[in-house]
């Protein structure tokens, strides 16, 4: 306990030092990035106002790029990278397969009186029973630490899976937030609000998604804690004193809890994939978390000062004499880009 308290104290000190000693504003949210580029436009991405992240990924040529407006529909899958999707899905499916294998071993236990659902339910959640004990042959007081680590190791894996899954939703919803600026004027959601800016979500996700994810995570953690748990058999002598050398520390398991983990886990994985098939509204070029694509959309008119402190919207802000338009985030009035028209120019760009 002392070690845990000391580690938590050191962690708190480090977090406080970083929070109060950093000189520049951190770019934590999408709104932070947009506000930063609106305050100081990046000259290297001028003339690419309708370019998405595919324009910049793997390309060293970011020169002026005139592009015909040809809106595309993107699924929410595009919000996260393919590598992130594969990693999260493979890890979740692998965890379900391992859980199913452990369930099979438990059902084949010779001590189990019956494999009927009624009997498994009667054994209960997290209940120590001779029918569902792991034979670990560990005796003595030192074995307690080992069995405690074994019983709690699935919690670490589940936490890692939750952060990976939460990251997928963060990317998808960031794409949704980005795209909505083409349809509705909104203030920026930033880490340190100024002017008319809004503060970020406490859970880093919209509450309609963040709260259900947090609740499901808590339920899964509870199911896992009831699936495998510490079971200690204490041997007493004739004077009711413990005999440490004869005491046994092992792990018990609950088959009904393991089934609950599998069912809820499978539902969570399916819902994540199902939500990925949703489509963003037709609007802005898809940027994802590509800072260059975000920067390219943040070249407002020179007269639009402090736009990042006001409600902004993305759209057409100007046209050149040859008909090539320029799109940007701005606090001024905008028009929607028209399919078939060309966009890329700047007010200061000579074509």
Protein backbone atom coordinates (compact mmCIF):
# COMPACT_ATOMS: atom_id res chain seq x y z
CA UNK A 1 0.00 0.00 0.00
CA UNK A 2 2.86 2.38 0.85
CA UNK A 3 4.47 1.72 -2.54
CA UNK A 4 1.19 2.47 -4.34
CA UNK A 5 0.73 5.72 -2.40
CA UNK A 6 4.29 6.85 -3.13
CA UNK A 7 3.92 6.07 -6.86
CA UNK A 8 0.60 7.94 -7.05
CA UNK A 9 2.16 10.92 -5.25
CA UNK A 10 5.08 11.03 -7.70
CA UNK A 11 2.67 10.77 -10.63
CA UNK A 12 0.57 13.65 -9.27
CA UNK A 13 3.67 15.82 -8.82
CA UNK A 14 4.80 15.14 -12.41
CA UNK A 15 1.34 15.93 -13.81
CA UNK A 16 1.16 19.16 -11.84
CA UNK A 17 4.65 20.19 -12.98
CA UNK A 18 3.77 19.62 -16.65
CA UNK A 19 0.40 21.40 -16.33
CA UNK A 20 1.78 24.57 -14.72
CA UNK A 21 5.24 24.81 -16.30
CA UNK A 22 4.44 24.41 -20.00
CA UNK A 23 4.94 27.63 -21.93
CA UNK A 24 2.81 27.04 -25.03
CA UNK A 25 -0.83 26.01 -25.34
CA UNK A 26 -1.12 22.25 -25.95
CA UNK A 27 -2.85 20.97 -29.09
CA UNK A 28 -5.10 18.37 -27.49
CA UNK A 29 -8.38 18.70 -29.38
CA UNK A 30 -9.41 19.38 -32.96
CA UNK A 31 -10.52 22.85 -31.88
CA UNK A 32 -7.02 23.56 -30.51
CA UNK A 33 -5.50 22.77 -33.91
CA UNK A 34 -8.03 24.87 -35.85
CA UNK A 35 -7.62 27.80 -33.46
CA UNK A 36 -3.83 27.63 -33.75
CA UNK A 37 -3.87 27.63 -37.57
CA UNK A 38 -6.49 30.40 -37.75
CA UNK A 39 -4.39 32.55 -35.43
CA UNK A 40 -1.19 31.84 -37.40
CA UNK A 41 -1.95 30.39 -40.86
CA UNK A 42 0.65 27.95 -42.18
CA UNK A 43 2.05 29.28 -45.47
CA UNK A 44 3.24 25.84 -46.58
CA UNK A 45 -0.35 24.64 -47.13
CA UNK A 46 -1.65 27.66 -49.05
CA UNK A 47 -3.61 26.83 -52.16
CA UNK A 48 -4.77 23.41 -50.92
CA UNK A 49 -8.06 24.45 -49.32
CA UNK A 50 -10.05 21.48 -50.69
CA UNK A 51 -7.34 18.86 -50.20
CA UNK A 52 -7.94 16.04 -47.75
CA UNK A 53 -5.41 14.01 -45.83
CA UNK A 54 -4.79 11.73 -48.84
CA UNK A 55 -3.24 14.76 -50.59
CA UNK A 56 -0.58 15.19 -47.90
CA UNK A 57 0.12 11.65 -46.70
CA UNK A 58 3.27 10.37 -48.36
CA UNK A 59 3.64 13.49 -50.52
CA UNK A 60 6.39 16.10 -50.30
CA UNK A 61 4.86 18.43 -52.90
CA UNK A 62 2.38 20.74 -51.16
CA UNK A 63 2.37 23.44 -53.84
CA UNK A 64 -0.72 25.17 -55.18
CA UNK A 65 -3.31 22.55 -56.05
CA UNK A 66 -6.41 23.54 -58.04
CA UNK A 67 -9.06 20.90 -57.58
CA UNK A 68 -12.54 20.40 -59.01
CA UNK A 69 -15.23 20.10 -56.37
CA UNK A 70 -16.28 16.46 -56.33
CA UNK A 71 -17.79 15.64 -52.94
CA UNK A 72 -17.48 12.09 -51.65
CA UNK A 73 -19.26 10.09 -48.99
CA UNK A 74 -17.04 8.74 -46.23
CA UNK A 75 -17.90 6.11 -43.66
CA UNK A 76 -16.96 6.66 -40.04
CA UNK A 77 -14.34 3.95 -40.62
CA UNK A 78 -12.26 6.66 -42.26
CA UNK A 79 -12.02 8.53 -38.98
CA UNK A 80 -9.38 6.10 -37.69
CA UNK A 81 -6.48 4.69 -39.64
CA UNK A 82 -6.62 1.20 -41.07
CA UNK A 83 -3.77 0.15 -38.79
CA UNK A 84 -5.65 1.35 -35.71
CA UNK A 85 -8.81 -0.47 -36.77
CA UNK A 86 -6.93 -3.71 -37.46
CA UNK A 87 -4.99 -3.56 -34.20
CA UNK A 88 -8.09 -2.90 -32.08
CA UNK A 89 -10.26 -5.48 -33.84
CA UNK A 90 -7.60 -8.21 -33.79
CA UNK A 91 -6.87 -7.65 -30.10
CA UNK A 92 -10.57 -7.70 -29.17
CA UNK A 93 -11.29 -10.84 -31.21
CA UNK A 94 -8.17 -12.54 -29.83
CA UNK A 95 -9.31 -11.73 -26.28
CA UNK A 96 -12.73 -13.26 -27.01
CA UNK A 97 -11.11 -16.39 -28.46
CA UNK A 98 -8.89 -16.82 -25.39
CA UNK A 99 -11.92 -16.29 -23.14
CA UNK A 100 -13.83 -18.95 -25.07
CA UNK A 101 -10.91 -21.37 -24.72
CA UNK A 102 -10.78 -20.80 -20.96
CA UNK A 103 -14.53 -21.33 -20.78
CA UNK A 104 -14.08 -24.66 -22.55
CA UNK A 105 -11.43 -25.72 -20.04
CA UNK A 106 -13.73 -24.78 -17.17
CA UNK A 107 -16.65 -26.74 -18.62
CA UNK A 108 -14.42 -29.81 -18.96
CA UNK A 109 -13.38 -29.68 -15.31
CA UNK A 110 -13.90 -33.12 -13.78
CA UNK A 111 -15.13 -31.55 -10.54
CA UNK A 112 -18.00 -29.77 -12.28
CA UNK A 113 -21.26 -31.56 -11.39
CA UNK A 114 -23.22 -30.32 -14.43
CA UNK A 115 -22.73 -28.08 -17.47
CA UNK A 116 -26.36 -26.95 -17.59
CA UNK A 117 -26.98 -23.20 -17.54
CA UNK A 118 -29.13 -23.58 -14.41
CA UNK A 119 -26.27 -25.22 -12.52
CA UNK A 120 -23.71 -22.68 -13.72
CA UNK A 121 -26.05 -19.89 -12.60
CA UNK A 122 -26.45 -21.52 -9.19
CA UNK A 123 -22.69 -21.42 -8.69
CA UNK A 124 -22.97 -17.63 -8.83
CA UNK A 125 -20.61 -14.77 -9.63
CA UNK A 126 -17.28 -14.69 -7.81
CA UNK A 127 -18.25 -17.46 -5.40
CA UNK A 128 -15.55 -19.82 -4.09
CA UNK A 129 -16.58 -23.39 -4.84
CA UNK A 130 -14.60 -26.62 -5.09
CA UNK A 131 -16.19 -27.23 -8.52
CA UNK A 132 -14.46 -24.19 -9.97
CA UNK A 133 -10.98 -23.92 -8.52
CA UNK A 134 -7.67 -23.73 -10.38
CA UNK A 135 -5.14 -26.31 -9.20
CA UNK A 136 -1.99 -24.21 -8.77
CA UNK A 137 -0.20 -26.15 -5.99
CA UNK A 138 0.92 -22.95 -4.26
CA UNK A 139 1.47 -23.02 -0.52
CA UNK A 140 2.84 -20.59 2.02
CA UNK A 141 2.34 -16.86 2.49
CA UNK A 142 4.60 -15.92 -0.45
CA UNK A 143 2.21 -17.55 -2.90
CA UNK A 144 -0.40 -14.90 -2.10
CA UNK A 145 1.38 -12.26 -4.20
CA UNK A 146 1.66 -14.56 -7.22
CA UNK A 147 -1.99 -15.62 -7.19
CA UNK A 148 -3.10 -12.01 -6.68
CA UNK A 149 -1.18 -10.98 -9.80
CA UNK A 150 -2.67 -13.86 -11.79
CA UNK A 151 -6.21 -13.01 -10.67
CA UNK A 152 -5.86 -9.32 -11.60
CA UNK A 153 -3.85 -9.63 -14.83
CA UNK A 154 -7.01 -9.72 -17.03
CA UNK A 155 -7.94 -6.29 -15.67
CA UNK A 156 -4.76 -4.83 -17.18
CA UNK A 157 -5.57 -6.35 -20.57
CA UNK A 158 -9.16 -5.08 -20.42
CA UNK A 159 -7.95 -1.56 -19.59
CA UNK A 160 -5.62 -1.63 -22.60
CA UNK A 161 -8.47 -2.81 -24.85
CA UNK A 162 -10.72 -0.05 -23.52
CA UNK A 163 -8.17 2.66 -24.35
CA UNK A 164 -7.75 1.19 -27.84
CA UNK A 165 -11.53 1.03 -28.36
CA UNK A 166 -12.00 4.52 -26.93
CA UNK A 167 -9.33 5.78 -29.34
CA UNK A 168 -11.33 4.43 -32.28
CA UNK A 169 -14.42 6.36 -31.17
CA UNK A 170 -12.36 9.48 -30.52
CA UNK A 171 -11.10 9.43 -34.13
CA UNK A 172 -14.54 8.73 -35.63
CA UNK A 173 -16.22 11.48 -33.62
CA UNK A 174 -13.42 13.90 -34.42
CA UNK A 175 -14.25 13.36 -38.09
CA UNK A 176 -17.90 14.05 -37.33
CA UNK A 177 -17.04 17.27 -35.48
CA UNK A 178 -14.80 18.39 -38.35
CA UNK A 179 -17.43 17.73 -40.99
CA UNK A 180 -20.16 19.60 -39.11
CA UNK A 181 -18.32 22.91 -39.57
CA UNK A 182 -19.36 22.79 -43.24
CA UNK A 183 -23.05 22.72 -42.28
CA UNK A 184 -23.40 24.86 -39.18
CA UNK A 185 -21.57 27.83 -37.67
CA UNK A 186 -20.04 26.76 -34.37
CA UNK A 187 -17.57 27.98 -31.80
CA UNK A 188 -14.37 25.99 -31.40
CA UNK A 189 -14.14 23.45 -28.60
CA UNK A 190 -10.68 23.91 -27.07
CA UNK A 191 -8.67 22.98 -23.99
CA UNK A 192 -8.40 26.55 -22.63
CA UNK A 193 -11.44 28.56 -23.81
CA UNK A 194 -11.10 32.23 -24.70
CA UNK A 195 -13.65 34.64 -26.09
CA UNK A 196 -16.66 32.65 -27.34
CA UNK A 197 -14.81 29.33 -27.46
CA UNK A 198 -16.20 26.25 -25.70
CA UNK A 199 -14.42 23.95 -23.27
CA UNK A 200 -13.68 20.37 -24.22
CA UNK A 201 -15.70 17.40 -22.95
CA UNK A 202 -14.64 16.07 -19.56
CA UNK A 203 -14.60 12.54 -20.97
CA UNK A 204 -12.92 13.69 -24.24
CA UNK A 205 -16.00 12.34 -26.06
CA UNK A 206 -19.55 13.67 -26.48
CA UNK A 207 -21.50 12.54 -23.45
CA UNK A 208 -23.93 10.49 -25.53
CA UNK A 209 -20.97 8.25 -26.40
CA UNK A 210 -18.57 8.79 -23.51
CA UNK A 211 -20.98 7.93 -20.68
CA UNK A 212 -22.27 4.64 -22.23
CA UNK A 213 -18.67 3.59 -22.99
CA UNK A 214 -17.67 4.32 -19.40
CA UNK A 215 -20.64 2.36 -18.03
CA UNK A 216 -19.98 -0.64 -20.29
CA UNK A 217 -16.31 -0.56 -19.31
CA UNK A 218 -17.24 -0.61 -15.62
CA UNK A 219 -19.62 -3.55 -16.12
CA UNK A 220 -16.99 -5.49 -18.07
CA UNK A 221 -14.40 -4.86 -15.36
CA UNK A 222 -16.83 -6.17 -12.75
CA UNK A 223 -17.60 -9.28 -14.81
CA UNK A 224 -13.88 -9.92 -15.24
CA UNK A 225 -13.29 -9.51 -11.49
CA UNK A 226 -15.95 -12.16 -10.88
CA UNK A 227 -14.60 -14.45 -13.62
CA UNK A 228 -11.26 -15.14 -11.93
CA UNK A 229 -10.51 -14.17 -8.36
CA UNK A 230 -8.24 -14.91 -5.44
CA UNK A 231 -9.21 -17.89 -3.28
CA UNK A 232 -7.18 -18.51 -0.14
CA UNK A 233 -7.59 -21.61 2.02
CA UNK A 234 -6.32 -20.95 5.53
CA UNK A 235 -5.31 -23.88 7.76
CA UNK A 236 -5.73 -23.39 11.52
CA UNK A 237 -4.19 -25.42 14.32
CA UNK A 238 -6.03 -26.60 17.42
CA UNK A 239 -5.57 -23.14 18.99
CA UNK A 240 -7.15 -21.38 15.99
CA UNK A 241 -3.80 -20.01 14.87
CA UNK A 242 -2.99 -19.92 11.17
CA UNK A 243 -0.42 -22.37 9.85
CA UNK A 244 1.19 -20.36 7.01
CA UNK A 245 3.13 -23.30 5.58
CA UNK A 246 -0.07 -25.30 5.09
CA UNK A 247 -2.25 -22.45 3.84
CA UNK A 248 -3.02 -22.49 0.12
CA UNK A 249 -3.50 -19.54 -2.22
CA UNK A 250 -5.12 -20.27 -5.55
CA UNK A 251 -7.60 -18.77 -8.00
CA UNK A 252 -11.26 -19.54 -8.33
CA UNK A 253 -13.38 -18.84 -11.38
CA UNK A 254 -17.01 -18.35 -12.26
CA UNK A 255 -18.22 -19.88 -15.51
CA UNK A 256 -21.37 -17.76 -15.63
CA UNK A 257 -19.23 -14.63 -15.25
CA UNK A 258 -16.96 -15.78 -18.09
CA UNK A 259 -20.04 -16.29 -20.29
CA UNK A 260 -21.21 -12.77 -19.38
CA UNK A 261 -17.83 -11.34 -20.38
CA UNK A 262 -17.99 -13.12 -23.74
CA UNK A 263 -21.54 -12.01 -24.53
CA UNK A 264 -21.05 -8.36 -23.54
CA UNK A 265 -17.61 -8.23 -25.17
CA UNK A 266 -18.95 -9.59 -28.45
CA UNK A 267 -21.80 -7.04 -28.40
CA UNK A 268 -19.32 -4.19 -27.82
CA UNK A 269 -17.09 -5.30 -30.72
CA UNK A 270 -20.11 -5.67 -33.03
CA UNK A 271 -21.48 -2.23 -32.12
CA UNK A 272 -18.12 -0.60 -32.78
CA UNK A 273 -17.95 -2.13 -36.27
CA UNK A 274 -21.63 -1.32 -36.90
CA UNK A 275 -21.16 2.35 -35.98
CA UNK A 276 -18.19 2.44 -38.36
CA UNK A 277 -20.59 1.94 -41.28
CA UNK A 278 -22.32 5.25 -40.56
CA UNK A 279 -21.66 7.98 -43.10
CA UNK A 280 -20.53 11.53 -42.63
CA UNK A 281 -22.55 14.24 -44.31
CA UNK A 282 -21.21 15.48 -47.63
CA UNK A 283 -19.21 18.55 -46.75
CA UNK A 284 -15.55 19.19 -46.11
CA UNK A 285 -12.54 17.31 -47.47
CA UNK A 286 -11.76 14.54 -45.03
CA UNK A 287 -8.84 15.54 -42.79
CA UNK A 288 -8.88 13.01 -39.97
CA UNK A 289 -6.03 13.91 -37.62
CA UNK A 290 -3.74 15.11 -40.45
CA UNK A 291 -2.39 18.46 -39.29
CA UNK A 292 -1.51 19.51 -42.86
CA UNK A 293 -5.10 18.97 -44.05
CA UNK A 294 -6.41 20.91 -41.04
CA UNK A 295 -3.93 23.69 -41.77
CA UNK A 296 -4.96 23.85 -45.45
CA UNK A 297 -8.55 24.62 -44.41
CA UNK A 298 -7.47 27.49 -42.15
CA UNK A 299 -6.53 30.40 -44.43
CA UNK A 300 -9.24 32.98 -43.72
CA UNK A 301 -9.49 36.41 -45.41
CA UNK A 302 -6.86 38.85 -44.14
CA UNK A 303 -9.56 41.14 -42.77
CA UNK A 304 -10.98 38.34 -40.61
CA UNK A 305 -8.95 38.95 -37.47
CA UNK A 306 -9.32 36.80 -34.35
CA UNK A 307 -11.65 34.44 -36.16
CA UNK A 308 -10.64 31.65 -33.78
CA UNK A 309 -12.36 33.47 -30.90
CA UNK A 310 -15.71 33.63 -32.71
CA UNK A 311 -18.20 31.14 -34.19
CA UNK A 312 -16.70 29.85 -37.43
CA UNK A 313 -17.83 27.91 -40.45
CA UNK A 314 -16.05 26.38 -43.44
CA UNK A 315 -17.05 27.35 -46.94
CA UNK A 316 -16.30 29.54 -49.96
CA UNK A 317 -14.97 32.93 -48.89
CA UNK A 318 -13.77 34.41 -52.20
CA UNK A 319 -13.44 33.93 -55.97
CA UNK A 320 -10.70 35.01 -58.33
CA UNK A 321 -11.29 36.56 -61.74
CA UNK A 322 -10.89 33.18 -63.47
CA UNK A 323 -13.62 31.66 -61.31
CA UNK A 324 -11.34 29.63 -59.02
CA UNK A 325 -12.61 29.94 -55.47
CA UNK A 326 -11.06 29.77 -52.05
CA UNK A 327 -12.52 27.90 -49.07
CA UNK A 328 -11.59 28.37 -45.45
CA UNK A 329 -12.73 28.48 -41.87
CA UNK A 330 -13.92 32.02 -41.18
CA UNK A 331 -16.17 34.04 -38.93
CA UNK A 332 -17.51 35.80 -42.06
CA UNK A 333 -20.42 34.61 -44.17
CA UNK A 334 -19.63 31.70 -46.47
CA UNK A 335 -21.23 29.86 -49.36
CA UNK A 336 -21.28 26.13 -49.93
CA UNK A 337 -18.84 24.84 -52.56
CA UNK A 338 -20.57 23.90 -55.82
CA UNK A 339 -19.95 20.58 -57.45
CA UNK A 340 -17.91 20.92 -60.65
CA UNK A 341 -16.38 24.29 -59.70
CA UNK A 342 -12.65 24.69 -59.02
CA UNK A 343 -11.31 25.76 -55.63
CA UNK A 344 -7.80 26.43 -54.38
CA UNK A 345 -6.88 30.07 -54.81
CA UNK A 346 -6.12 32.66 -52.14
CA UNK A 347 -6.82 36.39 -52.09
CA UNK A 348 -3.07 36.98 -52.32
CA UNK A 349 -2.37 34.22 -54.85
CA UNK A 350 -1.58 35.23 -58.45
CA UNK A 351 -2.67 32.49 -60.82
